[in-house]
């Protein structure tokens, strides 16, 4: 890059103009700055928060007015061999400055669990592995609780909360996740565990009344990106639990860390092997590397049958040949592979959605209660099967094209038009946070008519909530979803579509994330080359958190 004669990718030209205008007054200096800024913008789009620079580049950059070391604000920051936009450098510094004291602080209370607690845990057949991790987490102000799907992260959390409440009965707790659906799922799993905990009825009730929230809602991020809670107005909670933390981006986590009161505990839960956040950064995996002493990892999976678990292990180990053998072994019924073929894919989808389609065919219009009950049943049936794709805008295998093909096919089976582009039984996925309707990015619903109007139905606890489609924030059809959007969800059966042509989005983490959404059966529509290339392409994001030691 030091030759300063690289062409700027056209996509970044409009973004560069205002940046350059503020950086350099000399035309020659502006030209020299261009390749660095273009590379930073490109890196940000890939999910990196930094770019590595050579010693020659470092020497040149140190004399630029627009490059600093962070002591005074400059548009970019150079530290060792990494160049970053100030925004990302600052966010990462805020995370490290906020969490390092928590890692160093050794709480006065011991990490020993009392005998009565251990006896109750044994009586409930809690794994010794989980008890060990709970004892180690007890004195920690920061805990990174990780494990694959079905390893019992929420069960471990429930017992850890019980141990903490025994020590501090008035402990105030917030449960959050990046999406409303993920927050609700954590709460449901927690509610199942609460009756078994060694707590008083009052304490159990305290846990049951916790209301899960999205991170944005907790921080009070609304129409402006500035949160309501920050260092001068911290959150009141003693403990904040963040589930699906692999989905949290670096800017949001820095806002959360800054909003913690000084002695608050933080538990980040998730699976660092999953896809990283859509935005830049890879915070859960980075923090596990950075603060290994806070890492509590669970190994034993209870969710999967052996075949899905075995395939997940092969994918994570980069064993593409073994993964292909497992998928094409005709002796087992849990894993299946078929070629990337439109007719076969639609046929598989029709079989997968059988229960949903037959329930839809018997749909009866009626009052809100009647339609709401049917909406709930249809939503249940939608958890039995889902199609996942890495891409949104591929002409044939992107989710937009797949959803259109499925709508066309299913119109012969109960998916009736209500209005232009709207159908009775159309599953939908909300794409943005909307504080007016109380709907959040990732919320799933279904369209069913009420009094002749197109209405979207959403689960809200034990109730079904009806919102006219005309009042919804941005949404998309969700027979097929991107793998990113499916994070935090689970389905009995998953069909993953991997396009033939190489694409940087096809990664090991993407295959693993899609595969581990499936509880009972996984089908791959792809050829061996696509699977192999994906498994041999692990995500390696460049960030300041995993680089700086």
mmCIF file of C-alpha atoms in Angstrom, residues 134-372:
data_model
loop_
_atom_site.group_PDB
_atom_site.id
_atom_site.type_symbol
_atom_site.label_atom_id
_atom_site.label_comp_id
_atom_site.label_asym_id
_atom_site.label_seq_id
_atom_site.Cartn_x
_atom_site.Cartn_y
_atom_site.Cartn_z
ATOM 1 C CA UNK A 134 -20.822 -22.643 38.510
ATOM 2 C CA UNK A 135 -18.385 -22.810 41.456
ATOM 3 C CA UNK A 136 -15.674 -21.174 39.319
ATOM 4 C CA UNK A 137 -18.036 -18.485 38.012
ATOM 5 C CA UNK A 138 -19.370 -17.574 41.465
ATOM 6 C CA UNK A 139 -16.665 -15.046 42.443
ATOM 7 C CA UNK A 140 -16.295 -13.618 38.905
ATOM 8 C CA UNK A 141 -17.500 -10.136 37.960
ATOM 9 C CA UNK A 142 -17.192 -11.118 34.293
ATOM 10 C CA UNK A 143 -18.159 -14.588 33.088
ATOM 11 C CA UNK A 144 -18.008 -15.805 29.486
ATOM 12 C CA UNK A 145 -20.317 -18.845 29.494
ATOM 13 C CA UNK A 146 -19.956 -20.715 26.208
ATOM 14 C CA UNK A 147 -20.957 -23.987 24.621
ATOM 15 C CA UNK A 148 -22.597 -25.361 21.498
ATOM 16 C CA UNK A 149 -26.377 -25.678 21.167
ATOM 17 C CA UNK A 150 -27.879 -28.094 23.665
ATOM 18 C CA UNK A 151 -24.914 -28.031 26.076
ATOM 19 C CA UNK A 152 -27.163 -26.576 28.789
ATOM 20 C CA UNK A 153 -25.989 -22.966 28.975
ATOM 21 C CA UNK A 154 -29.365 -21.738 30.267
ATOM 22 C CA UNK A 155 -29.642 -24.552 32.827
ATOM 23 C CA UNK A 156 -26.141 -23.655 34.059
ATOM 24 C CA UNK A 157 -27.159 -20.001 34.167
ATOM 25 C CA UNK A 158 -30.283 -20.842 36.218
ATOM 26 C CA UNK A 159 -28.223 -22.679 38.863
ATOM 27 C CA UNK A 160 -25.579 -19.941 38.855
ATOM 28 C CA UNK A 161 -28.324 -17.355 39.484
ATOM 29 C CA UNK A 162 -29.597 -19.515 42.347
ATOM 30 C CA UNK A 163 -26.097 -19.627 43.893
ATOM 31 C CA UNK A 164 -25.742 -15.836 43.492
ATOM 32 C CA UNK A 165 -29.194 -15.195 45.015
ATOM 33 C CA UNK A 166 -28.272 -17.327 48.023
ATOM 34 C CA UNK A 167 -25.274 -15.032 48.549
ATOM 35 C CA UNK A 168 -27.098 -11.804 47.706
ATOM 36 C CA UNK A 169 -30.903 -12.188 48.085
ATOM 37 C CA UNK A 170 -31.664 -8.674 46.798
ATOM 38 C CA UNK A 171 -29.615 -9.137 43.573
ATOM 39 C CA UNK A 172 -31.220 -7.202 40.676
ATOM 40 C CA UNK A 173 -30.973 -8.988 37.330
ATOM 41 C CA UNK A 174 -31.518 -7.999 33.666
ATOM 42 C CA UNK A 175 -31.899 -10.660 30.951
ATOM 43 C CA UNK A 176 -31.094 -9.434 27.450
ATOM 44 C CA UNK A 177 -30.237 -10.657 23.943
ATOM 45 C CA UNK A 178 -29.630 -8.994 20.568
ATOM 46 C CA UNK A 179 -33.117 -9.941 19.288
ATOM 47 C CA UNK A 180 -36.521 -10.118 20.979
ATOM 48 C CA UNK A 181 -36.912 -13.772 19.942
ATOM 49 C CA UNK A 182 -33.549 -14.775 21.470
ATOM 50 C CA UNK A 183 -34.392 -12.911 24.707
ATOM 51 C CA UNK A 184 -37.776 -14.670 24.898
ATOM 52 C CA UNK A 185 -36.151 -18.067 24.272
ATOM 53 C CA UNK A 186 -33.671 -17.541 27.124
ATOM 54 C CA UNK A 187 -36.561 -16.642 29.455
ATOM 55 C CA UNK A 188 -38.598 -19.710 28.438
ATOM 56 C CA UNK A 189 -35.603 -22.009 29.053
ATOM 57 C CA UNK A 190 -34.961 -20.304 32.402
ATOM 58 C CA UNK A 191 -38.607 -20.665 33.463
ATOM 59 C CA UNK A 192 -38.397 -24.438 32.890
ATOM 60 C CA UNK A 193 -35.402 -24.691 35.240
ATOM 61 C CA UNK A 194 -36.700 -22.402 38.030
ATOM 62 C CA UNK A 195 -38.942 -24.991 39.830
ATOM 63 C CA UNK A 196 -35.920 -27.298 40.349
ATOM 64 C CA UNK A 197 -33.696 -24.626 41.948
ATOM 65 C CA UNK A 198 -32.766 -24.626 45.670
ATOM 66 C CA UNK A 199 -34.474 -21.277 46.331
ATOM 67 C CA UNK A 200 -37.344 -20.004 48.461
ATOM 68 C CA UNK A 201 -40.728 -19.513 46.768
ATOM 69 C CA UNK A 202 -40.195 -15.746 46.965
ATOM 70 C CA UNK A 203 -36.830 -16.018 45.173
ATOM 71 C CA UNK A 204 -38.294 -18.328 42.517
ATOM 72 C CA UNK A 205 -41.063 -15.819 41.955
ATOM 73 C CA UNK A 206 -38.455 -13.051 41.657
ATOM 74 C CA UNK A 207 -36.749 -15.005 38.840
ATOM 75 C CA UNK A 208 -40.083 -15.779 37.153
ATOM 76 C CA UNK A 209 -41.063 -12.107 37.038
ATOM 77 C CA UNK A 210 -37.882 -11.097 35.153
ATOM 78 C CA UNK A 211 -38.861 -9.582 31.800
ATOM 79 C CA UNK A 212 -36.445 -10.330 28.954
ATOM 80 C CA UNK A 213 -35.459 -7.421 26.742
ATOM 81 C CA UNK A 214 -33.398 -6.596 23.683
ATOM 82 C CA UNK A 215 -30.038 -4.911 24.272
ATOM 83 C CA UNK A 216 -31.283 -1.808 22.450
ATOM 84 C CA UNK A 217 -34.315 -1.546 24.703
ATOM 85 C CA UNK A 218 -32.263 -2.080 27.871
ATOM 86 C CA UNK A 219 -29.835 0.687 26.893
ATOM 87 C CA UNK A 220 -32.617 3.012 25.757
ATOM 88 C CA UNK A 221 -31.352 3.276 22.174
ATOM 89 C CA UNK A 222 -34.320 4.620 20.232
ATOM 90 C CA UNK A 223 -34.541 6.958 17.310
ATOM 91 C CA UNK A 224 -31.047 8.267 18.021
ATOM 92 C CA UNK A 225 -27.984 6.055 18.477
ATOM 93 C CA UNK A 226 -27.170 7.795 21.779
ATOM 94 C CA UNK A 227 -28.352 5.510 24.603
ATOM 95 C CA UNK A 228 -30.361 6.729 27.591
ATOM 96 C CA UNK A 229 -27.954 4.826 29.872
ATOM 97 C CA UNK A 230 -24.238 5.715 29.882
ATOM 98 C CA UNK A 231 -21.419 6.362 32.408
ATOM 99 C CA UNK A 232 -23.224 9.417 33.871
ATOM 100 C CA UNK A 233 -26.574 7.569 34.047
ATOM 101 C CA UNK A 234 -25.670 3.905 34.610
ATOM 102 C CA UNK A 235 -28.053 0.945 34.578
ATOM 103 C CA UNK A 236 -29.299 0.102 38.076
ATOM 104 C CA UNK A 237 -28.837 -3.692 37.774
ATOM 105 C CA UNK A 238 -26.356 -5.709 39.851
ATOM 106 C CA UNK A 239 -26.149 -8.375 37.149
ATOM 107 C CA UNK A 240 -26.738 -8.270 33.393
ATOM 108 C CA UNK A 241 -26.950 -11.502 31.399
ATOM 109 C CA UNK A 242 -26.527 -11.269 27.601
ATOM 110 C CA UNK A 243 -27.512 -14.377 25.625
ATOM 111 C CA UNK A 244 -26.464 -15.014 21.988
ATOM 112 C CA UNK A 245 -23.491 -12.720 22.640
ATOM 113 C CA UNK A 246 -21.765 -13.839 19.412
ATOM 114 C CA UNK A 247 -24.363 -11.719 17.574
ATOM 115 C CA UNK A 248 -23.445 -8.522 19.463
ATOM 116 C CA UNK A 249 -21.287 -6.038 17.544
ATOM 117 C CA UNK A 250 -18.403 -4.074 19.042
ATOM 118 C CA UNK A 251 -20.181 -0.678 19.095
ATOM 119 C CA UNK A 252 -23.217 -2.048 20.974
ATOM 120 C CA UNK A 253 -21.105 -3.957 23.502
ATOM 121 C CA UNK A 254 -19.052 -0.834 24.232
ATOM 122 C CA UNK A 255 -22.300 1.053 24.995
ATOM 123 C CA UNK A 256 -23.359 -1.725 27.376
ATOM 124 C CA UNK A 257 -19.980 -1.901 29.153
ATOM 125 C CA UNK A 258 -19.990 1.881 29.659
ATOM 126 C CA UNK A 259 -23.529 1.765 31.059
ATOM 127 C CA UNK A 260 -22.688 -0.780 33.807
ATOM 128 C CA UNK A 261 -22.482 0.560 37.344
ATOM 129 C CA UNK A 262 -18.973 0.069 38.805
ATOM 130 C CA UNK A 263 -19.615 -3.122 40.779
ATOM 131 C CA UNK A 264 -22.085 -4.751 38.363
ATOM 132 C CA UNK A 265 -21.544 -8.297 37.165
ATOM 133 C CA UNK A 266 -21.735 -9.208 33.475
ATOM 134 C CA UNK A 267 -22.394 -12.669 32.039
ATOM 135 C CA UNK A 268 -21.965 -13.058 28.272
ATOM 136 C CA UNK A 269 -23.448 -16.338 26.995
ATOM 137 C CA UNK A 270 -23.146 -17.837 23.558
ATOM 138 C CA UNK A 271 -21.318 -20.030 21.097
ATOM 139 C CA UNK A 272 -18.079 -18.428 19.822
ATOM 140 C CA UNK A 273 -18.017 -20.926 16.916
ATOM 141 C CA UNK A 274 -21.154 -19.393 15.411
ATOM 142 C CA UNK A 275 -21.257 -16.591 12.876
ATOM 143 C CA UNK A 276 -19.944 -13.311 14.228
ATOM 144 C CA UNK A 277 -22.164 -10.204 14.288
ATOM 145 C CA UNK A 278 -23.427 -8.697 11.023
ATOM 146 C CA UNK A 279 -21.673 -5.443 11.973
ATOM 147 C CA UNK A 280 -17.919 -5.194 12.561
ATOM 148 C CA UNK A 281 -16.190 -7.049 15.370
ATOM 149 C CA UNK A 282 -16.134 -10.559 16.822
ATOM 150 C CA UNK A 283 -16.439 -9.738 20.502
ATOM 151 C CA UNK A 284 -17.386 -13.039 22.151
ATOM 152 C CA UNK A 285 -14.612 -15.055 20.465
ATOM 153 C CA UNK A 286 -12.149 -12.167 21.001
ATOM 154 C CA UNK A 287 -12.931 -11.861 24.720
ATOM 155 C CA UNK A 288 -12.575 -15.626 25.217
ATOM 156 C CA UNK A 289 -9.021 -15.318 23.808
ATOM 157 C CA UNK A 290 -8.305 -12.116 25.700
ATOM 158 C CA UNK A 291 -9.636 -13.130 29.140
ATOM 159 C CA UNK A 292 -9.278 -16.949 29.327
ATOM 160 C CA UNK A 293 -9.625 -16.976 33.138
ATOM 161 C CA UNK A 294 -13.249 -15.793 32.837
ATOM 162 C CA UNK A 295 -14.161 -18.475 30.294
ATOM 163 C CA UNK A 296 -16.529 -21.211 31.461
ATOM 164 C CA UNK A 297 -17.055 -23.706 28.639
ATOM 165 C CA UNK A 298 -19.658 -26.506 28.515
ATOM 166 C CA UNK A 299 -18.922 -29.556 26.383
ATOM 167 C CA UNK A 300 -21.727 -32.026 26.702
ATOM 168 C CA UNK A 301 -24.629 -31.555 24.288
ATOM 169 C CA UNK A 302 -28.119 -32.765 25.167
ATOM 170 C CA UNK A 303 -29.955 -31.377 22.160
ATOM 171 C CA UNK A 304 -28.682 -33.358 19.219
ATOM 172 C CA UNK A 305 -28.788 -36.935 18.195
ATOM 173 C CA UNK A 306 -25.289 -38.268 17.557
ATOM 174 C CA UNK A 307 -25.252 -37.704 13.786
ATOM 175 C CA UNK A 308 -25.895 -33.935 13.918
ATOM 176 C CA UNK A 309 -23.400 -33.574 16.781
ATOM 177 C CA UNK A 310 -20.811 -35.633 14.859
ATOM 178 C CA UNK A 311 -21.255 -33.505 11.742
ATOM 179 C CA UNK A 312 -20.936 -30.287 13.798
ATOM 180 C CA UNK A 313 -17.652 -31.605 15.262
ATOM 181 C CA UNK A 314 -16.314 -32.482 11.783
ATOM 182 C CA UNK A 315 -17.223 -29.019 10.445
ATOM 183 C CA UNK A 316 -15.513 -27.220 13.348
ATOM 184 C CA UNK A 317 -12.414 -29.413 12.988
ATOM 185 C CA UNK A 318 -12.210 -28.475 9.282
ATOM 186 C CA UNK A 319 -12.705 -32.138 8.247
ATOM 187 C CA UNK A 320 -14.523 -31.588 4.950
ATOM 188 C CA UNK A 321 -14.130 -35.176 3.680
ATOM 189 C CA UNK A 322 -15.546 -36.635 6.880
ATOM 190 C CA UNK A 323 -18.439 -34.126 6.816
ATOM 191 C CA UNK A 324 -19.320 -35.183 3.267
ATOM 192 C CA UNK A 325 -19.159 -38.880 4.183
ATOM 193 C CA UNK A 326 -21.517 -38.328 7.124
ATOM 194 C CA UNK A 327 -23.995 -36.436 4.913
ATOM 195 C CA UNK A 328 -24.000 -39.066 2.164
ATOM 196 C CA UNK A 329 -24.114 -42.152 4.413
ATOM 197 C CA UNK A 330 -27.335 -43.890 3.363
ATOM 198 C CA UNK A 331 -27.426 -45.958 6.593
ATOM 199 C CA UNK A 332 -28.698 -43.007 8.637
ATOM 200 C CA UNK A 333 -31.833 -40.849 8.305
ATOM 201 C CA UNK A 334 -30.831 -37.749 10.290
ATOM 202 C CA UNK A 335 -28.435 -36.271 7.719
ATOM 203 C CA UNK A 336 -29.217 -36.006 4.018
ATOM 204 C CA UNK A 337 -27.608 -34.418 0.968
ATOM 205 C CA UNK A 338 -29.110 -33.753 -2.424
ATOM 206 C CA UNK A 339 -27.853 -31.840 -5.472
ATOM 207 C CA UNK A 340 -28.635 -28.175 -5.928
ATOM 208 C CA UNK A 341 -31.728 -28.596 -8.088
ATOM 209 C CA UNK A 342 -34.781 -26.297 -8.078
ATOM 210 C CA UNK A 343 -37.429 -29.031 -8.448
ATOM 211 C CA UNK A 344 -35.901 -31.254 -5.792
ATOM 212 C CA UNK A 345 -35.517 -28.285 -3.439
ATOM 213 C CA UNK A 346 -39.182 -27.262 -3.828
ATOM 214 C CA UNK A 347 -40.270 -30.879 -3.330
ATOM 215 C CA UNK A 348 -38.193 -31.137 -0.118
ATOM 216 C CA UNK A 349 -39.677 -27.837 1.064
ATOM 217 C CA UNK A 350 -43.229 -29.037 0.397
ATOM 218 C CA UNK A 351 -42.560 -32.202 2.421
ATOM 219 C CA UNK A 352 -40.960 -30.180 5.218
ATOM 220 C CA UNK A 353 -43.884 -27.757 5.442
ATOM 221 C CA UNK A 354 -46.543 -30.552 5.217
ATOM 222 C CA UNK A 355 -48.021 -30.028 8.710
ATOM 223 C CA UNK A 356 -48.036 -26.259 8.272
ATOM 224 C CA UNK A 357 -49.741 -26.465 4.855
ATOM 225 C CA UNK A 358 -52.417 -28.900 6.031
ATOM 226 C CA UNK A 359 -53.212 -26.675 9.064
ATOM 227 C CA UNK A 360 -53.383 -23.699 6.692
ATOM 228 C CA UNK A 361 -55.836 -25.475 4.384
ATOM 229 C CA UNK A 362 -58.265 -25.883 7.290
ATOM 230 C CA UNK A 363 -58.035 -22.188 8.304
ATOM 231 C CA UNK A 364 -61.394 -20.722 9.408
ATOM 232 C CA UNK A 365 -61.966 -16.979 9.614
ATOM 233 C CA UNK A 366 -63.554 -15.688 12.805
ATOM 234 C CA UNK A 367 -63.049 -13.244 15.664
ATOM 235 C CA UNK A 368 -59.620 -12.193 17.016
ATOM 236 C CA UNK A 369 -59.542 -15.059 19.546
ATOM 237 C CA UNK A 370 -60.327 -17.736 16.933
ATOM 238 C CA UNK A 371 -57.839 -16.410 14.375
ATOM 239 C CA UNK A 372 -55.201 -15.835 17.093
#
